[in-house]
Structure formats: structure tokens, C-alpha cells
Coordinates of C-alpha atoms in Angstrom, one line a residue:
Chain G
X1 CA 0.0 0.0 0.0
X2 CA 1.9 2.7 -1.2
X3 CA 0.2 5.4 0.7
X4 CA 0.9 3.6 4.0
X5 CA 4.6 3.9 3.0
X6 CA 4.5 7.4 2.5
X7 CA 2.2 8.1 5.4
X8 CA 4.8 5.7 7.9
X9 CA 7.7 7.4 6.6
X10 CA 6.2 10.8 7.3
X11 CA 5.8 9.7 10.4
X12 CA 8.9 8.7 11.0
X13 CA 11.1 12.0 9.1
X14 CA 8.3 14.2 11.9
X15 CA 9.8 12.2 15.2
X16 CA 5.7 11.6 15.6
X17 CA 5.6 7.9 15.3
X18 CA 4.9 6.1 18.5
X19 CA 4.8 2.6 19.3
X20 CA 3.0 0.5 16.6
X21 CA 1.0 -2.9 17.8
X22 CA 0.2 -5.2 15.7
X23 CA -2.9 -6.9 16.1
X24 CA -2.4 -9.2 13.2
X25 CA -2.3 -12.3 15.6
X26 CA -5.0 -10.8 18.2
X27 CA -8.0 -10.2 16.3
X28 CA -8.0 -10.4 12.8
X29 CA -6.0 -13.8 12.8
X30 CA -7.6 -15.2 9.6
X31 CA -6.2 -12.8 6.9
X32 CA -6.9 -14.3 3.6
X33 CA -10.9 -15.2 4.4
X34 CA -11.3 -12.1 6.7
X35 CA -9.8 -9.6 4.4
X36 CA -12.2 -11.0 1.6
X37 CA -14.7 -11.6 3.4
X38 CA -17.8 -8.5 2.8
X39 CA -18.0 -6.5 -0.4
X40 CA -15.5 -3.5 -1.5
X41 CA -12.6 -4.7 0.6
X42 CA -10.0 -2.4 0.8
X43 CA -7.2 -1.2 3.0
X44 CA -7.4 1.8 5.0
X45 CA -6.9 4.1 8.4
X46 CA -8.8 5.5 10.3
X47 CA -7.8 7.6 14.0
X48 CA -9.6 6.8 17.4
X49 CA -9.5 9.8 19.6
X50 CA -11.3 9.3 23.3
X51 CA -11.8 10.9 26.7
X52 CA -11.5 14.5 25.3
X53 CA -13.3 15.6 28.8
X54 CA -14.2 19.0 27.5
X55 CA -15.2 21.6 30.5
X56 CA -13.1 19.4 32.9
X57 CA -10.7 21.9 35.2
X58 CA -7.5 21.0 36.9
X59 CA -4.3 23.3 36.4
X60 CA -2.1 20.5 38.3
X61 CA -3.4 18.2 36.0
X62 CA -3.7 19.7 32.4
X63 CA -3.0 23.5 32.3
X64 CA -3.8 23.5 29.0
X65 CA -7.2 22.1 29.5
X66 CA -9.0 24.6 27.2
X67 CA -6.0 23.7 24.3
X68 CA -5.5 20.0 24.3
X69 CA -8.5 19.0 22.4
X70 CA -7.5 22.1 19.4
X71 CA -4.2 20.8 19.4
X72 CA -5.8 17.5 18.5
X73 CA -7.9 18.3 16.1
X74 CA -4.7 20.0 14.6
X75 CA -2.6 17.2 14.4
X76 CA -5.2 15.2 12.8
X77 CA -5.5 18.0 9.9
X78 CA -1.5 17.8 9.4
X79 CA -1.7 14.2 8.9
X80 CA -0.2 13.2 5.7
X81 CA -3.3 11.1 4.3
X82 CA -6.5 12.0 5.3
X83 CA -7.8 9.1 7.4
X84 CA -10.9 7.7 6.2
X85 CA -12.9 8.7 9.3
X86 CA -12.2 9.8 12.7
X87 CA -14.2 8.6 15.7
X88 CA -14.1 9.6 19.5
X89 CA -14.5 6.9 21.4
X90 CA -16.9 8.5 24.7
X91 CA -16.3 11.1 27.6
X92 CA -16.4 13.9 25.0
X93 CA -17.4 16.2 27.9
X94 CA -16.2 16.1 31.7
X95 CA -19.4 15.0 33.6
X96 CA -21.4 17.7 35.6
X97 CA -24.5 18.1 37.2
X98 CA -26.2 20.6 35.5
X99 CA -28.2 19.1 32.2
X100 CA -27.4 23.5 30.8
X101 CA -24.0 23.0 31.5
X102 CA -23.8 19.6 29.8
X103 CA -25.4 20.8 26.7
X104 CA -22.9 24.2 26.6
X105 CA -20.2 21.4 26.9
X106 CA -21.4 18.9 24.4
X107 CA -22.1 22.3 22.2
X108 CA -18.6 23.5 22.8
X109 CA -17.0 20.2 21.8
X110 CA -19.2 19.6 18.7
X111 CA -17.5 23.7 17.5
X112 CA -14.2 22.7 17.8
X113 CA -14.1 19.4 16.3
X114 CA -16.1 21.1 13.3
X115 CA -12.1 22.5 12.3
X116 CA -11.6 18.6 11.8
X117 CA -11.0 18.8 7.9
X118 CA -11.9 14.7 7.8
X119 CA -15.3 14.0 5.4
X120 CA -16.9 11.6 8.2
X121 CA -16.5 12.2 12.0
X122 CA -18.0 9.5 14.3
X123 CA -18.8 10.0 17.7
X124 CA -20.2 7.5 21.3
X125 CA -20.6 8.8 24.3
X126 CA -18.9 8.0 27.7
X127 CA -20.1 7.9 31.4
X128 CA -19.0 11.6 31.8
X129 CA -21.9 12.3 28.8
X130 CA -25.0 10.3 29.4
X131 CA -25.2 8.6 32.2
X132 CA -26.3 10.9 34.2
X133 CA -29.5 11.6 31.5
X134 CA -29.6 8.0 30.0
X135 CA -27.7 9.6 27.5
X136 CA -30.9 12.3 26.6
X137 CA -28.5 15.7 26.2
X138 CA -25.7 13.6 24.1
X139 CA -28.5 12.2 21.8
X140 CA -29.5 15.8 20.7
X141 CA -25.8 16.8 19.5
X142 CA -24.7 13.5 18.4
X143 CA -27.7 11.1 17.8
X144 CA -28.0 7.5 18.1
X145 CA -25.6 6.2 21.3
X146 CA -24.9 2.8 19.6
X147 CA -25.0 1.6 15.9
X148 CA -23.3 -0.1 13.2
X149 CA -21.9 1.3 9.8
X150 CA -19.9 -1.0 7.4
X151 CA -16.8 0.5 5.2
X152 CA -14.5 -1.0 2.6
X153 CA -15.1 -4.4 3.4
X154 CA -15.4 -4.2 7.4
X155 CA -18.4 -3.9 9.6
X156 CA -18.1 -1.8 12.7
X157 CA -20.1 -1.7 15.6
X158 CA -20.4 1.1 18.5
X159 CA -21.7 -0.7 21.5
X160 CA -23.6 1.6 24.4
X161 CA -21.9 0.7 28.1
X162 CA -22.3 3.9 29.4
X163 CA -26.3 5.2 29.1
X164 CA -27.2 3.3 31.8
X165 CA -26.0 4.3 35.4
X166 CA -25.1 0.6 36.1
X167 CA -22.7 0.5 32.6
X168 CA -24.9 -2.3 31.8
X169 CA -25.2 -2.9 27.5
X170 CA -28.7 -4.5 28.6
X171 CA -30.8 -6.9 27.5
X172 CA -32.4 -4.8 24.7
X173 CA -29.4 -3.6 23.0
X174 CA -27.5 -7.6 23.5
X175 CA -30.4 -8.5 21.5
X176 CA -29.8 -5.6 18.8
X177 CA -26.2 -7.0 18.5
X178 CA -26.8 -10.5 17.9
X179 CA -29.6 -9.5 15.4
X180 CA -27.1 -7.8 13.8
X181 CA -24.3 -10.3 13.9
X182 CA -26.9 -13.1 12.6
X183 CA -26.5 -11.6 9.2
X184 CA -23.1 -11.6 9.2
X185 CA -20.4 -14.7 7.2
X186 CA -18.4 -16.3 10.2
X187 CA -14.5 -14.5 8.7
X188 CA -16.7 -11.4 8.4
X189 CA -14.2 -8.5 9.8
X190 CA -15.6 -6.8 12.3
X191 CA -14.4 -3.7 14.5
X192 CA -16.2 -3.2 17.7
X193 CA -16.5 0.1 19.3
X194 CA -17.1 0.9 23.8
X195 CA -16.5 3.7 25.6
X196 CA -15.7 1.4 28.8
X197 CA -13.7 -1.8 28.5
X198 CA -16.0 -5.1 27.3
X199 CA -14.2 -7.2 29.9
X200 CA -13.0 -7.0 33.9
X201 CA -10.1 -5.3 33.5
X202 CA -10.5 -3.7 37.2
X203 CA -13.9 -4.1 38.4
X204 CA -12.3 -2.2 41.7
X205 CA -11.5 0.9 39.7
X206 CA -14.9 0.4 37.7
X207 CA -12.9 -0.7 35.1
X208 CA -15.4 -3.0 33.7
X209 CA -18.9 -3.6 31.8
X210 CA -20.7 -6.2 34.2
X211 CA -22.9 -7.5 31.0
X212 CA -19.5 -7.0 28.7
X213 CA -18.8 -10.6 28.4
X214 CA -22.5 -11.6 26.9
X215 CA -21.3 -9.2 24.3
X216 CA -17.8 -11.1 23.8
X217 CA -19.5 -14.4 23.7
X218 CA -22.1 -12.7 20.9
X219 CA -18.8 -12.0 18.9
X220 CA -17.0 -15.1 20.2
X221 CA -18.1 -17.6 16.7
X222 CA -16.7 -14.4 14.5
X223 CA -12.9 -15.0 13.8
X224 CA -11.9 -11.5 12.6
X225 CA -12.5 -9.1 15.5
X226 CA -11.3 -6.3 17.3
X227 CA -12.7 -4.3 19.6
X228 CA -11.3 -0.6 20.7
X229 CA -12.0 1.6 23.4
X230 CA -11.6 4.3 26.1
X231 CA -12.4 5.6 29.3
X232 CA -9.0 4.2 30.9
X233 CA -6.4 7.1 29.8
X234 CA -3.8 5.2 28.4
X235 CA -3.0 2.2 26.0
X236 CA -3.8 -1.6 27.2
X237 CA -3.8 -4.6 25.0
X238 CA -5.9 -7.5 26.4
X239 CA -7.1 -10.9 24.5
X240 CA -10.6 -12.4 25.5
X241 CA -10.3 -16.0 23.8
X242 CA -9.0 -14.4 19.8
X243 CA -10.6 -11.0 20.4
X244 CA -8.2 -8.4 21.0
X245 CA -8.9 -5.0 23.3
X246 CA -7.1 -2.2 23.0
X247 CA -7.9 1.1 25.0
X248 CA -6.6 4.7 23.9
X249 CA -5.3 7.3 25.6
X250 CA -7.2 10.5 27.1
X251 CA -7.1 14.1 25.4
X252 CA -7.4 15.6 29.0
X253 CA -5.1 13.8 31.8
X254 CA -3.8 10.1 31.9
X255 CA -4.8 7.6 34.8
X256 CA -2.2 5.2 36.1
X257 CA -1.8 1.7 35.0
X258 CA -4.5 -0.5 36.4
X259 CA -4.6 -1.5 39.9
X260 CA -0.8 0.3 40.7
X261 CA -2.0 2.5 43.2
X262 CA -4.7 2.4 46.3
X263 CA -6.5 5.4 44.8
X264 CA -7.2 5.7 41.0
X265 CA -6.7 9.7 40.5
X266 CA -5.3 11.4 37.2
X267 CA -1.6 11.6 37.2
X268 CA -0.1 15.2 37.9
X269 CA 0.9 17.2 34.8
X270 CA 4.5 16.6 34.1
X271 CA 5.6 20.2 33.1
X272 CA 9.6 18.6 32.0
X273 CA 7.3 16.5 29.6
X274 CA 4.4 18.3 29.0
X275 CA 1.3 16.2 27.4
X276 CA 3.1 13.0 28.9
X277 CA 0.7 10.5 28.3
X278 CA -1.5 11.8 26.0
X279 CA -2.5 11.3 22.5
X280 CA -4.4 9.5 20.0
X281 CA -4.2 6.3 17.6
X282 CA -4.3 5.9 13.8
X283 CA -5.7 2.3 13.4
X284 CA -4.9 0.4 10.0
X285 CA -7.0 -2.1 8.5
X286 CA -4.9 -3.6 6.0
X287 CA -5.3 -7.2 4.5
X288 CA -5.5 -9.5 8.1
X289 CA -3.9 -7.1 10.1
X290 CA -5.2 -4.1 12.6
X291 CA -1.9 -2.1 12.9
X292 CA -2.1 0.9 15.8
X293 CA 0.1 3.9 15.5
X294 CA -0.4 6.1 18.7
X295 CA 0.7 9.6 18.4
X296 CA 1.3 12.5 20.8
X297 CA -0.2 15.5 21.9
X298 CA 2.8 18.1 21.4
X299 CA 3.2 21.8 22.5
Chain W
X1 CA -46.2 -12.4 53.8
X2 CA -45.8 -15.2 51.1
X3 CA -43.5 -12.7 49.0
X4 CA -41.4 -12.1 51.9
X5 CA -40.6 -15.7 53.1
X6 CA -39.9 -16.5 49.5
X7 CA -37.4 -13.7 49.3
X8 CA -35.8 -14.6 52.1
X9 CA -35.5 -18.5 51.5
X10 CA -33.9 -17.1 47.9
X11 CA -31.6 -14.7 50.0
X12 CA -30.4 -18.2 51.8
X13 CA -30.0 -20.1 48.9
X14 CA -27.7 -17.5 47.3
X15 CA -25.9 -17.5 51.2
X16 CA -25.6 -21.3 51.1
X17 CA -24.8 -21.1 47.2
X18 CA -21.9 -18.7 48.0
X19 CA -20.6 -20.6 50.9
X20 CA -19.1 -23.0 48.8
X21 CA -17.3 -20.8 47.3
X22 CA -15.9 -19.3 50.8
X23 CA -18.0 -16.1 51.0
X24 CA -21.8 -15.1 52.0
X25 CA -23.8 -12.9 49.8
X26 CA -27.1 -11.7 50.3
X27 CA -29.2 -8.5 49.3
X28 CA -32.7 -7.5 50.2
X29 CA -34.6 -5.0 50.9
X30 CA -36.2 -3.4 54.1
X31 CA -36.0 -7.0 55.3
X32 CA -34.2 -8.4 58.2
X33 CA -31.1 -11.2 57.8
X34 CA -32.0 -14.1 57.3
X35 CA -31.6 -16.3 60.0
X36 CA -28.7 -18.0 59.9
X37 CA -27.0 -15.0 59.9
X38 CA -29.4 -12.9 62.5
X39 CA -26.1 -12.7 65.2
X40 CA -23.9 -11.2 62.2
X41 CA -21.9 -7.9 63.1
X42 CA -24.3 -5.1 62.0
X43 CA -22.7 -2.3 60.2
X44 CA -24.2 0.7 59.2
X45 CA -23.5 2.4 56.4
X46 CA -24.4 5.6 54.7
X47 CA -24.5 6.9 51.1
X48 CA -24.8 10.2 50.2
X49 CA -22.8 12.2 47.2
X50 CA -20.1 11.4 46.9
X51 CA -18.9 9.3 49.9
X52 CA -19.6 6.8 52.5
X53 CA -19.8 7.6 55.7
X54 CA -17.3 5.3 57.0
X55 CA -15.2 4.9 54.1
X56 CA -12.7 2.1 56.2
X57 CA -14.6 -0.9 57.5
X58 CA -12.0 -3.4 59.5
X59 CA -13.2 -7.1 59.4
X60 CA -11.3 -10.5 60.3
X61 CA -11.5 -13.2 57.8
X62 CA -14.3 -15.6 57.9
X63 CA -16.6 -13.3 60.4
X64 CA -20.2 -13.1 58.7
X65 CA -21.4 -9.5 58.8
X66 CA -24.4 -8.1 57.9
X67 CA -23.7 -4.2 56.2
X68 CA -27.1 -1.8 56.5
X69 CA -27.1 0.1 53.5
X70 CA -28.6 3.9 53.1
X71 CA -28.7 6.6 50.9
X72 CA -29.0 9.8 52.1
X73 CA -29.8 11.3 48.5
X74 CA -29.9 9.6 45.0
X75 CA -29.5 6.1 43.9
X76 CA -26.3 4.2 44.7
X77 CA -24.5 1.2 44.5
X78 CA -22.2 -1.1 47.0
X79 CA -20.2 -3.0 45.3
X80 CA -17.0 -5.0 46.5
X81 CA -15.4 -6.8 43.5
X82 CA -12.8 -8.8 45.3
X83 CA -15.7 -10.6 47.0
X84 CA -18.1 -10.8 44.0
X85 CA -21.1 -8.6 45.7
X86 CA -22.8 -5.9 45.6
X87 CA -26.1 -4.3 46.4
X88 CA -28.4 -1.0 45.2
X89 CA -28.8 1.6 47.7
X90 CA -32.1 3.2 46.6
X91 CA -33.2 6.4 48.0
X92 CA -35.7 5.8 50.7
X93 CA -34.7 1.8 51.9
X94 CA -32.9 0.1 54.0
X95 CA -30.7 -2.9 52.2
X96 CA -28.7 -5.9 53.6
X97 CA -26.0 -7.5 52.3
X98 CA -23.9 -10.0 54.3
X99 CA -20.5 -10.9 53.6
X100 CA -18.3 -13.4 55.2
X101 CA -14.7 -12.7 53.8
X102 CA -12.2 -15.5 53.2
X103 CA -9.6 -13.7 52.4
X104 CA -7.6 -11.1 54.1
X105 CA -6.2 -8.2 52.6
X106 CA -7.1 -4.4 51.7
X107 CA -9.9 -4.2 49.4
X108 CA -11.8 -1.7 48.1
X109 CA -15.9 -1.1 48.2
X110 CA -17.4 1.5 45.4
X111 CA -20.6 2.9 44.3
X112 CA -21.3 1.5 41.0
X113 CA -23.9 3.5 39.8
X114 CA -22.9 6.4 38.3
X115 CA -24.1 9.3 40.7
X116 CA -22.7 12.6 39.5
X117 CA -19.7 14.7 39.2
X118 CA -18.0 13.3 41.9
X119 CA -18.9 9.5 41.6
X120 CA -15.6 8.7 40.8
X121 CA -14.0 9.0 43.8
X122 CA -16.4 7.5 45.9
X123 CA -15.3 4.8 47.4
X124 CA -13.9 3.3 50.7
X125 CA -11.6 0.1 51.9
X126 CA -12.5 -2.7 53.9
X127 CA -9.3 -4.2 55.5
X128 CA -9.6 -7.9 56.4
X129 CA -7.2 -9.3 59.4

């Protein structure tokens, strides 16, 4: 793919490349069948931003709280190639208790990542966004809270763990996915989407979806899937069975690794290494393989 | 009547169900304990946003105590992940949930339903000797 050449050694001349993981042997396994599998295959990238926590305030922990997200959206328009789409992966807004001050936080977000100069911006919500309001103020900015869209060959599904309080998928929408999935071929490639991780990562920490693993066994029979997601701060690869999970970092503060300390809290703003920790991912979908490129947020 | 007894004979099952497993789990509401556990250590705790009031419970391994749950405000959850229980805490009842801990250690108890701004850091430790 000769634009993937171009675009890695871009990345490379620029000092912005960070660590790539492949996922070639943790998700999409089957390359051949699951690259052919669907209509219009193709390869391509798109970029995962997450936890963008617009309206959250904290000078020890991001002075540059108002910036971050702008300097985001910036790097994504200097990326060499255009990805195909961008999605944010939940906690778009910091959480707060007044449904006005939600919406003039969901409103605030949705104007600066208008600047994005990508043709198809995806959003899901996080904890900090809807569950509060079963997801009600979200829904008016940013419609539907889970759905599925298909693209080049690859079907992609953003899964809802966050509208309800409890971080429950439900009943309901477990039923909506394995509708879905019924009409799918078994090598189908499929890319899942959740704000919170699909498995017990920490259940201490509430590091977990306490329905997430009817969803895994849902996409358990499926041997091309992926699923990637947020609302941890920082990058963690994890298998369920062949399913891979990876979890991006946060646009706002990171959070240390899982478990490592008593307390979960943000980590401190590291003004000798300013925007430690965070950044965003370009995902690549190329024959069997998901490739992750994660980038930095940089001054 | 009927509706109690059979929630309470459930509550036991689950008890004697988790017992094999080395821990005691039971949730109900406005009920009392049921009785096999009636002589637990009560311990009361309250909910309100965003912290529990106390936020460090000391217990000694295999002693069956029965926690009395309240909120003082909004729906929330008690939740304790290393022993695999939890309970709601809605506004306006009283809830059990016993738990006999085979383990000791530090652990940490949560709400788990998302409450507001500051539900994130509410939570407390219940230290097992």
C-alpha cells in the first residue's frame, strides 16, 4: 500500500511515530478469508481519539485544559493522508450536574471538532456524557448512542456501556447486536466500538462492563474481531479467547496503570514532559492485520 | 407475607450457594437477615454524594457481617469486587448485604452507579485481618 509507505515514513522524518501494535495475531488472525470476506474490501486508516473531557478543570493536572483538544484536532489535519474517518471513542465532555451545563459542553466540543478537515466524524458517548440523562442531552448533539456502519469491506459496531448508570449494554441492546451479527459470514471482519472496556479489566476501579462478556460471547463464533476503546487514559492490549482490546489514551489527563495505586486519580501534569501521556491512535485495516500507530499531543 | 418468606429463602439459597465458594452474599430489601445469619456484626452504612460515611470498615476473615445500606440522596451502588457482591442503595430503603470474607487483605468497596460529578471517587476500603 503505497500510501501507507508514505504516510509511515512521514511519520517517521516528523519524530511523531509512536509505538505500533500489531494486532495481526490478536484479532484479525484469519487474513486471507477475513480480508475478503464482505463487499469492496479495501485497505485503509482511520484515527480513534477518546476521553477529550471538554469543560473538565485541573491546572495540576492539564494546564492546557482549554488547548488539548485544538491541538488534537490540529494534528489530525496535518496528517499526511486523510484518514478515512475519525471517531471519538466516549467522555467527550467532563461530567457535571447541571443538564445547561452539559449541553454548553457537548455544544462546545461539537465547535471545535467542526475544524476537523476529515469527510466523516463519528462519535459515542462516555459515562461523563449520558449517564447521568440516559444519554438524553448527548443524543440531541450526536444522535444514536450505539449503531453499526460498514466501510471498505469491514463492519463496525459502537456498542452503548455507558447510558445506563449501572454501565450495563442491557438486554435490549445484547439483542440488537446478535440480530445484527446473525447476518453476518463467520470470517466477516468486524471492528467493535465501547466507551468502557468489554471485559474485567479492574472491576475495583470500575474498570469494567458487568454484562460485557454476553457481548464477547455474541462476537465469540466471529474469527476476525477487534474491539477498541476508552475511558481508561492510556493504552492496554488484552485478549478475550482471539478477540483483541485495545484502550486509547485521554485528550485531557492520563490515569495510572490498572490496579498500581490504592487510589485511582489522574496523574499530575508533568511540566519537564508536557502532554506526557497523551494522544491519539491511527488504526490500520490492512489485508489480516489491525496495525495501531499512537501519536502524541505536542506543544 | 408469602413474598417475603420466598425472598428470604432465595436470599439463603444464594448465602448457602456462595458458601461454597468461601463467601456469603445476600441482598434485600427493608428486610431483616435471614436467619442464619441474624447474630452477624451489623454495620451501618451511609450513602450520600459522593462518599460513604465510614469509608474504612475493619473485618477479620471468615466473620459473617451483615452491612445496613442507606442513601442519604440519590440512587447508589455497594459494590465490593474482590468478593463478587454488591447491592443497590435506593433512595428511601434500607438494604442488607452480608458478607463473610475468606480472604484477608485491603480491598476496596465502590458505588457503581454512576451518581454525578463526583462519583468517581467514591469509594472506601474494607481491610480484612
Amino acid at each position: 500500500m503505497r500510501r501507507n509507505i508514505d504516510r509511515r515514513q512521514f511519520l517517521q522524518l516528523a519524530g511523531l511515530g509512536g509505538a505500533v501494535f500489531v494486532s495481526g495475531l490478536a484479532g484479525f488472525a484469519s487474513s486471507g478469508a477475513g480480508a475478503d470476506a464482505g463487499s469492496g474490501g479495501g485497505d485503509f486508516y482511520f484515527v480513534q481519539l477518546s476521553d477529550s473531557h471538554w469543560g473538565f478543570q485541573g491546572p495540576a493536572v492539564n494546564p492546557d485544559a482549554q488547548g488539548t483538544l485544538r491541538k488534537a484536532v490540529a494534528a489530525v489535519n496535518a496528517l499526511h493522508d486523510a484518514p478515512d474517518f475519525v471517531i471519538f471513542t466516549g467522555d467527550l465532555t467532563h461530567t457535571t450536574d447541571d443538564p445547561a451545563e452539559r449541553r454548553k459542553r457537548l455544544g462546545e466540543f461539537r465547535d471545535i471538532v467542526k475544524d476537523l478537515r476529515i469527510k466523516e466524524v463519528r462519535y459515542m458517548p462516555g459515562e461523563h456524557d449520558a449517564s447521568l440523562d440516559a444519554g438524553a442531552a448527548y443524543k440531541e448533539f450526536f444522535g444514536d448512542t450505539h449503531y453499526t456502519f460498514d466501510h471498505k469491506g469491514v463492519h463496525f459496531i459502537a456498542l452503548d456501556n455507558v447510558s445506563d448508570p449501572r454501565a450495563s449494554l442491557g438486554d435490549a441492546q445484547l439483542q440488537w447486536l446478535a440480530q445484527d451479527l446473525a447476518k453476518l459470514d463467520k470470517k466477516q471482519r468486524i471492528v467493535v466500538f465501547a466507551h468502557r472496556p468489554l471485559f474485567d479489566l479492574a472491576p475495583s476501579w470500575d474498570w469494567a462492563t458487568p454484562d460485557g462478556a454476553k457481548a464477547v460471547d455474541l462476537l465469540m463464533p466471529f474469527d476476525n474481531v477487534v474491539v477498541f476503546y476508552g475511558h481508561i487514559h492510556q493504552e492496554n492490549h488484552h485478549m478475550t479467547g482471539h478477540i483483541a482490546h485495545h484502550s486509547a489514551k485521554s485528550l485531557m489527563f492520563p490515569l495510572p496503570a490498572p490496579l498500581s495505586v490504592p487510589k485511582k486519580a489522574p496523574l499530575p501534569w508533568d511540566a519537564s514532559a508536557p502532554y506526557k501521556g497523551l494522544g491519539f491512535r491511527e488504526i490500520e485495516l490492512e489485508g489480516g492485520k489491525a496495525d495501531i500507530t499512537e501519536l502524541p499531543i505536542k506543544a | 407475607m408469602k413474598k417475603q418468606w420466598i425472598r428470604h429463602a432465595a436470599a439463603a439459597l444464594t448465602i448457602l450457594g456462595a458458601g461454597a465458594l468461601g463467601f456469603g452474599v445476600a441482598a434485600w430489601a427493608d428486610g431483616k437477615p435471614a436467619k442464619h445469619v441474624k447474630h452477624a456484626r451489623l454495620i451501618k452504612v451511609s450513602a450520600r454524594r459522593f462518599v460513604f460515611n465510614p469509608s474504612t470498615i475493619k473485618l477479620k476473615k471468615g466473620e459473617t457481617v451483615d452491612f445496613e445500606l442507606k442513601t442519604e440522596d440519590v440512587l447508589m451502588g455497594f459494590s465490593v469486587p474482590d468478593f463478587n457482591t454488591r447491592s443497590d442503595i435506593p433512595p428511601g430503603q434500607v438494604m442488607h448485604l452480608t458478607l463473610t470474607p475468606d480472604k484477608t487483605g485491603t480491598f476496596t468497596f465502590l458505588c457503581d452507579i454512576f451518581c454525578g460529578s463526583g462519583h468517581e471517587n467514591m469509594s472506601g476500603t474494607i481491610v480484612v485481618e
